[in-house]
Coordinates of N, CA and C in Angstrom, one line a residue:
M1 N -11.2 13.1 -15.3 CA -11.7 12.2 -16.4 C -10.7 12.1 -17.6
K2 N -10.5 11.1 -17.9 CA -9.6 10.7 -18.9 C -9.9 11.4 -20.3
A3 N -9.1 11.9 -21.0 CA -9.5 12.8 -22.3 C -10.3 11.7 -23.3
L4 N -9.9 10.4 -23.3 CA -10.7 9.6 -24.2 C -12.0 9.5 -23.7
L5 N -12.2 9.3 -22.5 CA -13.6 9.2 -22.0 C -14.5 10.5 -22.2
R6 N -13.7 11.6 -22.0 CA -14.2 12.9 -22.3 C -14.8 13.2 -23.7
K7 N -14.0 12.5 -24.8 CA -14.3 12.7 -26.1 C -15.6 12.0 -26.4
N8 N -15.9 10.7 -25.6 CA -17.1 10.0 -25.9 C -18.6 10.7 -25.5
I9 N -18.4 11.6 -24.6 CA -19.6 12.4 -24.3 C -19.8 13.5 -25.6
P10 N -21.1 13.3 -26.0 CA -21.6 14.1 -27.2 C -21.2 15.7 -26.8
R11 N -20.8 16.4 -27.7 CA -20.6 17.8 -27.7 C -21.9 18.4 -27.3
E12 N -23.2 18.2 -27.9 CA -24.2 18.7 -27.5 C -24.6 18.7 -26.0
L13 N -24.2 17.6 -25.4 CA -24.4 17.5 -23.9 C -23.5 18.3 -23.3
R14 N -22.1 18.2 -23.5 CA -21.0 19.0 -23.1 C -21.4 20.4 -22.9
R15 N -22.1 20.9 -23.9 CA -22.5 22.4 -23.9 C -23.5 22.9 -23.0
L16 N -24.3 21.9 -22.4 CA -25.4 22.2 -21.4 C -24.7 22.3 -20.0
N17 N -25.2 23.2 -19.3 CA -24.9 23.5 -18.0 C -25.8 22.5 -17.0
Q18 N -25.6 21.4 -17.2 CA -26.5 20.3 -16.4 C -25.7 19.2 -15.9
W19 N -24.4 19.5 -15.3 CA -23.7 18.5 -14.8 C -23.4 18.7 -13.2
V20 N -23.1 17.5 -12.7 CA -22.8 17.5 -11.3 C -21.8 16.5 -11.1
L21 N -21.2 16.4 -10.0 CA -20.3 15.5 -9.5 C -21.0 14.5 -8.6
W22 N -20.6 13.4 -8.4 CA -21.3 12.4 -7.6 C -20.5 11.6 -6.7
R23 N -21.0 11.1 -5.4 CA -20.3 10.2 -4.5 C -21.2 8.9 -4.3
N24 N -20.6 7.8 -4.2 CA -21.4 6.7 -3.6 C -21.4 6.9 -2.1
E25 N -22.7 6.9 -1.6 CA -22.9 6.8 -0.1 C -23.9 6.0 0.3
T26 N -23.8 5.5 1.7 CA -24.8 4.6 1.9 C -26.0 5.3 2.5
V27 N -27.2 5.1 2.1 CA -28.4 5.7 2.5 C -29.4 4.9 2.8
D28 N -29.9 4.7 4.1 CA -30.9 3.5 4.4 C -30.4 2.2 4.0
G29 N -29.0 1.9 4.3 CA -28.4 0.7 4.0 C -28.1 0.3 2.7
R30 N -28.4 1.3 1.8 CA -28.3 1.1 0.3 C -27.2 2.0 -0.3
L31 N -26.4 1.5 -1.1 CA -25.3 2.6 -1.9 C -26.1 3.3 -2.9
T32 N -25.9 4.6 -2.7 CA -26.7 5.5 -3.5 C -25.7 6.5 -4.2
K33 N -25.9 6.9 -5.5 CA -25.2 8.2 -6.1 C -25.7 9.4 -5.5
I34 N -25.0 10.1 -4.7 CA -25.5 11.4 -4.3 C -24.8 12.5 -5.2
P35 N -25.6 13.4 -5.6 CA -25.0 14.3 -6.7 C -24.5 15.6 -5.6
Y36 N -23.2 16.3 -6.0 CA -22.6 17.4 -5.6 C -22.3 18.4 -6.4
Q37 N -22.2 19.7 -5.9 CA -21.8 20.8 -6.8 C -20.4 20.9 -6.8
V38 N -19.8 21.7 -7.6 CA -18.4 21.8 -7.5 C -17.9 22.6 -6.3
S39 N -18.7 23.2 -5.6 CA -18.3 23.8 -4.1 C -18.2 22.8 -3.2
G40 N -18.7 21.6 -3.4 CA -18.6 20.5 -2.3 C -19.9 20.4 -1.8
K41 N -20.9 21.2 -2.0 CA -22.2 21.2 -1.4 C -23.1 20.2 -2.1
R42 N -24.1 19.7 -1.5 CA -25.1 18.6 -2.4 C -25.7 19.5 -3.5
A43 N -26.0 18.8 -4.5 CA -26.7 19.3 -5.6 C -28.1 18.7 -5.7
K44 N -28.9 19.4 -6.3 CA -30.4 19.0 -6.2 C -30.6 18.7 -7.8
P45 N -31.3 17.6 -8.0 CA -31.7 17.2 -9.3 C -32.9 18.2 -9.8
N46 N -33.4 18.8 -9.0 CA -34.6 19.6 -9.4 C -34.3 21.1 -9.2
D47 N -33.0 21.5 -9.3 CA -32.7 22.9 -9.0 C -31.5 23.2 -9.8
R48 N -31.7 23.8 -11.0 CA -30.7 24.1 -11.9 C -29.5 25.0 -11.3
R49 N -29.9 25.8 -10.2 CA -28.8 26.5 -9.7 C -27.8 25.8 -9.1
T50 N -28.0 24.5 -8.8 CA -26.9 23.7 -8.2 C -26.0 22.8 -9.2
W51 N -26.4 23.0 -10.5 CA -25.6 22.3 -11.5 C -24.5 23.2 -12.0
S52 N -23.7 22.6 -12.9 CA -22.5 23.3 -13.5 C -22.4 23.0 -14.9
P53 N -21.5 23.7 -15.7 CA -21.1 23.5 -16.9 C -20.2 22.3 -16.9
F54 N -19.9 21.6 -17.9 CA -19.0 20.4 -18.1 C -17.6 20.6 -17.9
V55 N -17.3 21.8 -18.2 CA -15.8 22.2 -17.9 C -15.4 22.4 -16.6
D56 N -16.4 23.0 -15.8 CA -16.2 23.2 -14.3 C -16.2 21.7 -13.6
V57 N -17.1 20.8 -14.0 CA -17.1 19.6 -13.3 C -15.9 18.7 -13.7
I58 N -15.4 18.9 -14.8 CA -14.1 18.3 -15.2 C -12.8 18.6 -14.3
R59 N -12.9 20.2 -14.2 CA -11.8 20.7 -13.6 C -11.8 20.2 -12.0
F60 N -13.0 20.1 -11.4 CA -13.1 19.7 -9.8 C -13.1 18.3 -9.8
D61 N -13.0 17.4 -10.8 CA -13.1 15.8 -10.7 C -11.6 15.5 -10.5
R62 N -11.1 15.6 -9.2 CA -9.7 15.3 -8.9 C -9.7 14.0 -7.9
G63 N -10.6 13.2 -7.9 CA -10.4 11.9 -7.1 C -11.3 12.0 -5.8
E64 N -11.8 13.2 -5.5 CA -12.5 13.4 -4.3 C -14.0 13.0 -4.4
F65 N -14.5 12.7 -5.7 CA -15.7 12.3 -6.1 C -15.6 10.9 -6.8
D66 N -16.7 10.2 -6.9 CA -16.7 8.9 -7.8 C -17.0 9.1 -9.1
G67 N -17.5 10.2 -9.7 CA -17.8 10.3 -10.8 C -18.4 11.6 -11.3
I68 N -18.8 11.8 -12.6 CA -19.7 13.1 -12.9 C -21.0 12.4 -13.4
G69 N -21.9 13.4 -13.4 CA -23.2 13.1 -13.9 C -23.8 14.2 -14.6
F70 N -24.7 13.8 -15.6 CA -25.6 14.7 -16.3 C -27.0 14.7 -15.8
V71 N -27.6 15.9 -15.5 CA -29.0 15.9 -14.9 C -29.9 16.1 -16.0
F72 N -30.8 15.4 -16.1 CA -32.0 15.3 -17.1 C -33.0 16.2 -16.8

């Protein structure tokens, strides 16, 4: 993620360990954002154990994924 875009994310959100990577995948004929852990395994939106700190997600965002996401 470009440094400029990173700075646009509020510090309060960056401090929370609620981040995932995501890929666009086709599910049932529709393009869907699928969340992933930094390990490459799928993340679960209802399982905090599969989420990561912002700094880890940024470190692993090297083009293999389509973006990063915040889990509410």
